[in-house]
Coordinates of C-alpha atoms and ligand atoms in Angstrom, one line a residue:
Chain E
M1 CA -127.9 82.5 50.8
E2 CA -128.4 84.3 54.3
K3 CA -125.2 81.7 55.6
N4 CA -123.2 83.0 52.9
H5 CA -124.4 86.6 53.3
N6 CA -123.4 85.5 57.5
V7 CA -120.1 83.4 56.8
S8 CA -118.4 86.8 54.2
R9 CA -119.8 89.0 57.1
R10 CA -117.8 86.6 59.2
Q11 CA -114.8 87.1 57.2
F12 CA -115.5 91.0 56.7
L13 CA -114.2 91.4 60.7
T14 CA -112.3 89.1 60.5
Y15 CA -110.0 90.7 57.6
A16 CA -110.7 93.9 59.6
L17 CA -109.9 93.2 62.9
L18 CA -106.6 91.2 61.8
G19 CA -105.9 94.3 59.6
T20 CA -106.2 96.7 62.5
G21 CA -104.5 94.2 64.3
G22 CA -101.6 94.5 62.0
F23 CA -101.7 97.9 62.0
M24 CA -101.4 98.4 65.9
A25 CA -98.5 95.7 65.2
A26 CA -97.3 98.0 62.7
G27 CA -97.2 100.4 65.5
L28 CA -95.5 98.9 67.6
I29 CA -92.9 97.5 66.1
M30 CA -91.5 100.3 63.9
P31 CA -90.4 102.0 67.5
M32 CA -88.7 99.5 68.3
V33 CA -87.0 98.8 65.0
R34 CA -86.3 102.6 65.2
F35 CA -84.7 102.4 69.4
G36 CA -83.1 98.6 68.1
V37 CA -81.2 100.8 64.9
D38 CA -79.9 103.7 67.0
P39 CA -77.8 102.3 69.1
I40 CA -75.6 100.6 66.5
L41 CA -75.6 104.0 64.6
Q42 CA -74.3 105.9 67.8
A43 CA -72.2 103.1 68.4
D44 CA -70.7 103.9 65.4
A45 CA -70.6 107.1 66.0
E46 CA -68.9 106.5 69.5
D47 CA -65.6 105.2 67.6
D48 CA -65.1 107.6 65.4
M49 CA -63.3 109.4 68.7
I50 CA -61.0 112.4 67.8
D51 CA -57.1 112.9 68.3
V52 CA -57.6 116.3 69.9
V53 CA -54.6 116.9 72.5
G54 CA -51.6 114.8 73.8
V55 CA -51.7 114.3 77.6
D56 CA -48.4 115.8 78.4
E57 CA -49.6 119.7 77.8
L58 CA -52.9 119.4 80.0
T59 CA -52.4 120.3 83.6
D60 CA -54.5 120.5 86.8
V61 CA -55.8 123.7 85.7
P62 CA -58.5 123.5 83.4
Q63 CA -57.2 125.2 79.5
A64 CA -59.5 125.8 76.5
F65 CA -58.8 122.9 72.9
D66 CA -59.7 122.8 69.7
M67 CA -61.5 119.7 68.5
E68 CA -61.7 119.9 64.7
Y69 CA -64.6 117.5 62.5
E70 CA -66.3 116.5 59.7
Q71 CA -69.8 117.4 60.2
D72 CA -71.6 115.4 57.2
H73 CA -75.3 116.6 57.0
G74 CA -76.0 114.7 53.7
W75 CA -76.0 117.8 51.5
H76 CA -72.7 119.2 52.3
V77 CA -69.9 118.1 54.6
E78 CA -69.4 120.4 56.9
Q79 CA -65.5 121.7 59.0
V80 CA -66.8 122.1 62.5
T81 CA -64.6 123.4 64.8
E82 CA -65.7 123.0 69.2
T83 CA -63.3 124.5 72.5
V84 CA -63.5 121.7 74.4
W85 CA -61.8 122.8 78.4
M86 CA -59.8 120.0 79.7
F87 CA -57.6 119.1 82.4
L88 CA -56.2 116.9 84.7
E89 CA -58.0 115.4 87.8
G90 CA -55.3 113.4 88.9
D91 CA -54.1 110.6 86.6
E92 CA -58.2 110.9 84.9
V93 CA -58.5 113.0 81.7
V94 CA -61.8 115.3 82.0
A95 CA -63.3 117.2 78.9
L96 CA -66.0 119.1 79.4
S97 CA -68.3 120.9 76.7
P98 CA -68.4 124.9 77.4
T99 CA -72.1 125.0 76.5
C100 CA -73.9 126.5 79.3
T101 CA -77.1 124.0 80.5
H102 CA -78.9 127.1 80.9
L103 CA -79.9 128.7 77.3
G104 CA -76.4 128.0 75.8
C105 CA -74.3 131.0 75.9
T106 CA -70.1 130.1 76.2
V107 CA -68.3 129.7 79.7
S108 CA -65.1 129.9 80.2
W109 CA -62.9 128.9 83.4
G110 CA -61.7 132.2 85.7
T111 CA -63.7 135.2 83.8
D112 CA -65.6 135.7 87.2
A113 CA -63.0 137.9 89.3
D114 CA -65.0 136.8 92.0
N115 CA -65.0 132.9 91.6
P116 CA -61.6 132.5 90.0
E117 CA -61.7 129.0 90.3
Q118 CA -65.1 128.1 88.5
F119 CA -66.7 128.3 85.0
F120 CA -68.5 131.6 84.4
C121 CA -71.2 132.5 81.8
P122 CA -71.3 136.0 80.6
C123 CA -75.1 135.5 79.9
H124 CA -76.6 135.4 83.2
F125 CA -73.8 134.7 84.9
G126 CA -74.0 131.0 85.4
R127 CA -71.5 129.4 87.2
F128 CA -69.8 125.8 87.2
E129 CA -67.4 123.9 89.5
R130 CA -64.2 122.9 88.4
D131 CA -66.2 119.2 88.0
G132 CA -68.8 120.7 85.6
T133 CA -71.8 120.9 88.3
N134 CA -73.5 124.1 88.2
V135 CA -73.7 126.2 91.2
P136 CA -77.4 126.6 93.0
G137 CA -78.9 130.0 92.3
T138 CA -77.2 130.5 89.6
P139 CA -79.5 130.0 86.4
P140 CA -77.8 126.8 84.9
T141 CA -79.9 123.2 86.4
E142 CA -77.7 121.0 85.0
P143 CA -73.9 120.2 85.0
L144 CA -71.7 121.2 82.1
H145 CA -72.1 118.0 79.6
R146 CA -69.2 115.8 79.6
Y147 CA -67.1 114.3 76.5
D148 CA -66.5 110.6 76.3
H149 CA -62.7 110.0 75.9
E150 CA -59.9 107.5 75.6
V151 CA -55.4 107.9 75.5
R152 CA -54.3 106.1 72.7
D153 CA -50.2 106.6 72.5
G154 CA -50.4 109.4 74.8
R155 CA -52.8 111.3 72.8
V156 CA -56.3 112.4 74.3
L157 CA -59.4 110.9 72.0
L158 CA -63.0 112.6 72.4
G159 CA -66.2 111.1 71.5
S160 CA -69.1 113.2 72.2
P161 CA -70.5 115.0 74.9
S162 CA -73.3 114.0 77.3
P163 CA -75.3 115.1 79.8
Q164 CA -73.3 114.6 83.8
L165 CA -76.8 113.8 85.8
Chain U
M1 CA -80.5 132.4 68.9
R2 CA -80.3 132.7 65.5
W3 CA -83.2 134.4 63.1
Q4 CA -84.1 130.7 61.7
T5 CA -87.9 128.9 63.0
A6 CA -85.8 126.2 65.2
D7 CA -84.2 128.5 67.4
I8 CA -87.1 131.3 67.8
D9 CA -89.3 128.5 69.8
T10 CA -86.3 128.5 72.6
Y11 CA -87.3 132.9 71.8
Q12 CA -90.3 132.5 72.4
Q13 CA -90.0 130.5 75.4
S14 CA -87.4 132.3 77.5
Q15 CA -87.8 135.7 76.1
S16 CA -86.9 138.0 79.7
Y17 CA -83.5 135.9 79.7
V18 CA -82.6 137.2 76.0
D19 CA -82.6 141.1 76.6
T20 CA -79.8 141.9 73.4
V21 CA -80.5 142.2 69.9
L22 CA -77.8 142.0 67.5
V23 CA -77.4 143.2 64.0
P24 CA -74.5 143.5 61.1
L25 CA -74.8 147.0 59.9
L26 CA -73.6 145.9 56.1
S27 CA -72.3 148.4 53.0
V28 CA -73.0 147.2 49.1
S29 CA -71.1 148.8 46.1
L30 CA -70.6 147.7 42.8
G31 CA -68.2 150.4 41.9
E32 CA -64.6 149.7 42.0
E33 CA -64.6 149.4 45.6
M34 CA -66.4 146.1 45.6
K35 CA -64.4 143.4 46.2
N36 CA -63.1 145.3 49.6
H37 CA -67.4 145.6 50.6
V38 CA -67.3 141.6 49.8
A39 CA -64.5 141.3 52.1
M40 CA -65.9 143.3 55.1
G41 CA -69.4 141.8 54.7
E42 CA -67.9 138.3 54.6
Y43 CA -65.7 139.4 57.8
I44 CA -68.5 140.8 59.5
S45 CA -71.0 137.8 58.9
L46 CA -68.2 135.6 60.4
I47 CA -67.8 137.4 63.8
A48 CA -71.8 138.1 64.2
M49 CA -72.1 133.9 63.7
E50 CA -68.9 133.2 66.6
M51 CA -70.8 136.2 68.9
E52 CA -73.7 134.2 68.3
K53 CA -72.1 130.9 69.5
Q54 CA -70.7 133.4 72.5
F55 CA -73.8 135.4 73.8
R56 CA -76.6 132.7 72.4
G57 CA -78.9 131.9 75.3
R58 CA -79.1 136.3 75.4
L59 CA -78.5 137.5 72.3
L60 CA -81.1 137.7 68.9
Q61 CA -79.2 137.5 65.4
L62 CA -80.7 139.5 63.5
P63 CA -80.7 139.7 59.6
P64 CA -78.1 142.5 58.5
L65 CA -79.0 145.8 57.3
V66 CA -78.0 146.4 54.1
Y67 CA -77.6 149.7 52.3
P68 CA -75.6 151.2 49.3
Q69 CA -72.2 152.6 49.9
N70 CA -73.6 156.0 49.1
E71 CA -77.1 156.1 51.0
P72 CA -77.3 159.9 52.5
R73 CA -76.6 158.9 56.3
E74 CA -79.4 160.7 58.0
Q75 CA -81.7 158.6 55.6
L76 CA -79.5 155.8 57.4
L77 CA -79.7 156.5 61.0
R78 CA -83.4 157.1 60.3
H79 CA -83.3 153.9 59.3
A80 CA -81.3 152.3 62.2
G81 CA -83.3 154.1 64.2
A82 CA -87.0 152.6 63.4
W83 CA -85.8 149.6 64.1
V84 CA -84.3 150.4 67.9
D85 CA -88.3 151.4 67.9
E86 CA -89.6 147.9 66.8
L87 CA -87.1 146.4 69.5
K88 CA -87.6 148.4 72.4
A89 CA -91.8 148.2 71.5
N90 CA -91.1 144.6 72.0
G91 CA -88.6 145.1 75.6
K92 CA -85.5 144.3 74.6
N93 CA -82.9 146.4 76.1
H94 CA -79.8 146.5 74.3
V95 CA -79.0 146.2 70.2
I96 CA -75.9 145.1 69.3
W97 CA -74.8 147.0 65.8
I98 CA -71.6 145.2 64.1
T99 CA -69.5 146.4 61.3
S100 CA -66.4 146.7 59.2
D101 CA -67.7 150.2 57.1
P102 CA -65.3 152.8 58.5
A103 CA -68.2 155.4 57.8
W104 CA -70.3 154.3 61.4
K105 CA -67.3 155.6 62.9
N106 CA -67.9 160.0 62.8
D107 CA -72.4 158.6 63.4
E108 CA -71.3 156.2 66.8
N109 CA -73.1 158.9 68.8
D110 CA -76.2 159.3 67.3
L111 CA -76.6 155.3 66.8
P112 CA -78.5 154.0 70.1
G113 CA -76.9 150.8 71.7
L114 CA -73.4 149.4 71.4
L115 CA -71.3 150.0 67.8
L116 CA -68.9 147.8 67.3
W117 CA -66.4 148.0 64.6
F118 CA -64.3 145.6 63.3
P119 CA -60.6 146.9 61.2
H120 CA -61.5 144.1 58.2
L121 CA -58.6 141.6 58.8
P122 CA -57.7 139.3 55.1
I123 CA -59.3 135.8 56.8
E124 CA -59.6 134.8 53.6
H125 CA -56.3 134.5 53.2
M126 CA -55.4 132.9 56.4
D127 CA -55.6 128.6 57.1
K128 CA -58.4 127.2 59.0
K129 CA -55.9 127.2 62.7
L130 CA -55.4 130.8 62.1
Q131 CA -58.9 132.2 61.1
Q132 CA -60.0 130.3 64.2
K133 CA -57.4 132.2 66.7
T134 CA -58.1 135.9 64.8
M135 CA -61.6 135.0 65.9
N136 CA -61.1 133.5 69.4
D137 CA -58.6 136.9 69.9
Q138 CA -61.8 139.3 68.7
M139 CA -64.3 137.9 70.6
K140 CA -61.7 138.0 73.4
E141 CA -61.5 141.8 73.4
I142 CA -65.7 141.9 72.8
L143 CA -66.1 140.5 76.0
P144 CA -65.4 143.5 78.4
Q145 CA -67.8 145.9 76.0
V146 CA -70.8 143.5 75.5
M147 CA -70.2 143.3 79.9
K148 CA -69.8 146.8 80.3
E149 CA -73.5 147.3 77.7
W150 CA -75.6 144.8 80.6
Q151 CA -74.2 146.8 83.3
K152 CA -76.4 149.5 81.8
E153 CA -80.1 149.5 83.3
N154 CA -81.3 150.9 80.3
G155 CA -79.4 150.7 77.1
I156 CA -81.5 151.8 74.2
Ligands
FES1 S1 -77.1 130.9 79.2 FE1 -75.8 130.8 80.6 S2 -76.4 131.6 82.5 FE2 -77.6 131.6 80.8

């Protein structure tokens, strides 16, 4: 009787430990599954490059272009228009997001009379160099985000913006 | 920033950078002029969205102040004044009112803060491209006015 009782207690412990271990394993694996899946989803998103402008419309002065696409929120599809600042650096296309990296206002090229060769944020006078680098001493702490791009048949296609750091 | 929980967290962390409040003034009437009021309201809401996008790091967009078209003007001004008291008590220096209702033009001097009056443009009849361009043009026009308001040490 006593023996049986011991065995069943040991069994109980074994099950309990297995259970806890299983639970912990799930805790470890679940995030890994998420990490594993996420890049696949992102790769998909990156494949949806959006045709924005002809390369021949670009100059070495940054110009604003509109990028239009549909955003699927699951319950409704929204038509979004985003502005992108684009220019040529030699032969290379550069596409920068206009969203100020301080608190998110919209920056423009050359609107500050004292610094005509920079991007300017009217909200707290944030400034960025032509390549998007933030000017030290102004509120932004990181460069403007840069869009992935691809040139196909003379057209510039843009993916999504990512930090330049 | 918008009047939504996600933005309010950011607002509370960076309050000292957000010194401006945006309030749309929307008139409502169910009478003959109804369609006109609806169109003006739609237009002003679009402008508000666009301004929020331009200035989101420094500006908090509040829900609109909605009023019946024939509400007595003194009463409306008193109401707006109560808002200004609330804003001042919370350290906001600037308020920008936006409207298409021409009645506010006569009250401009009695209304504390910056009043931006937009003639209602029939963008509901424009295609998406033209709408966007119209909005961009409006933004270019108001940028200097907003910058001028920000140069004032104490707006309200
Ligand atoms: S949001 Fe651009 S400087 Fe603050």
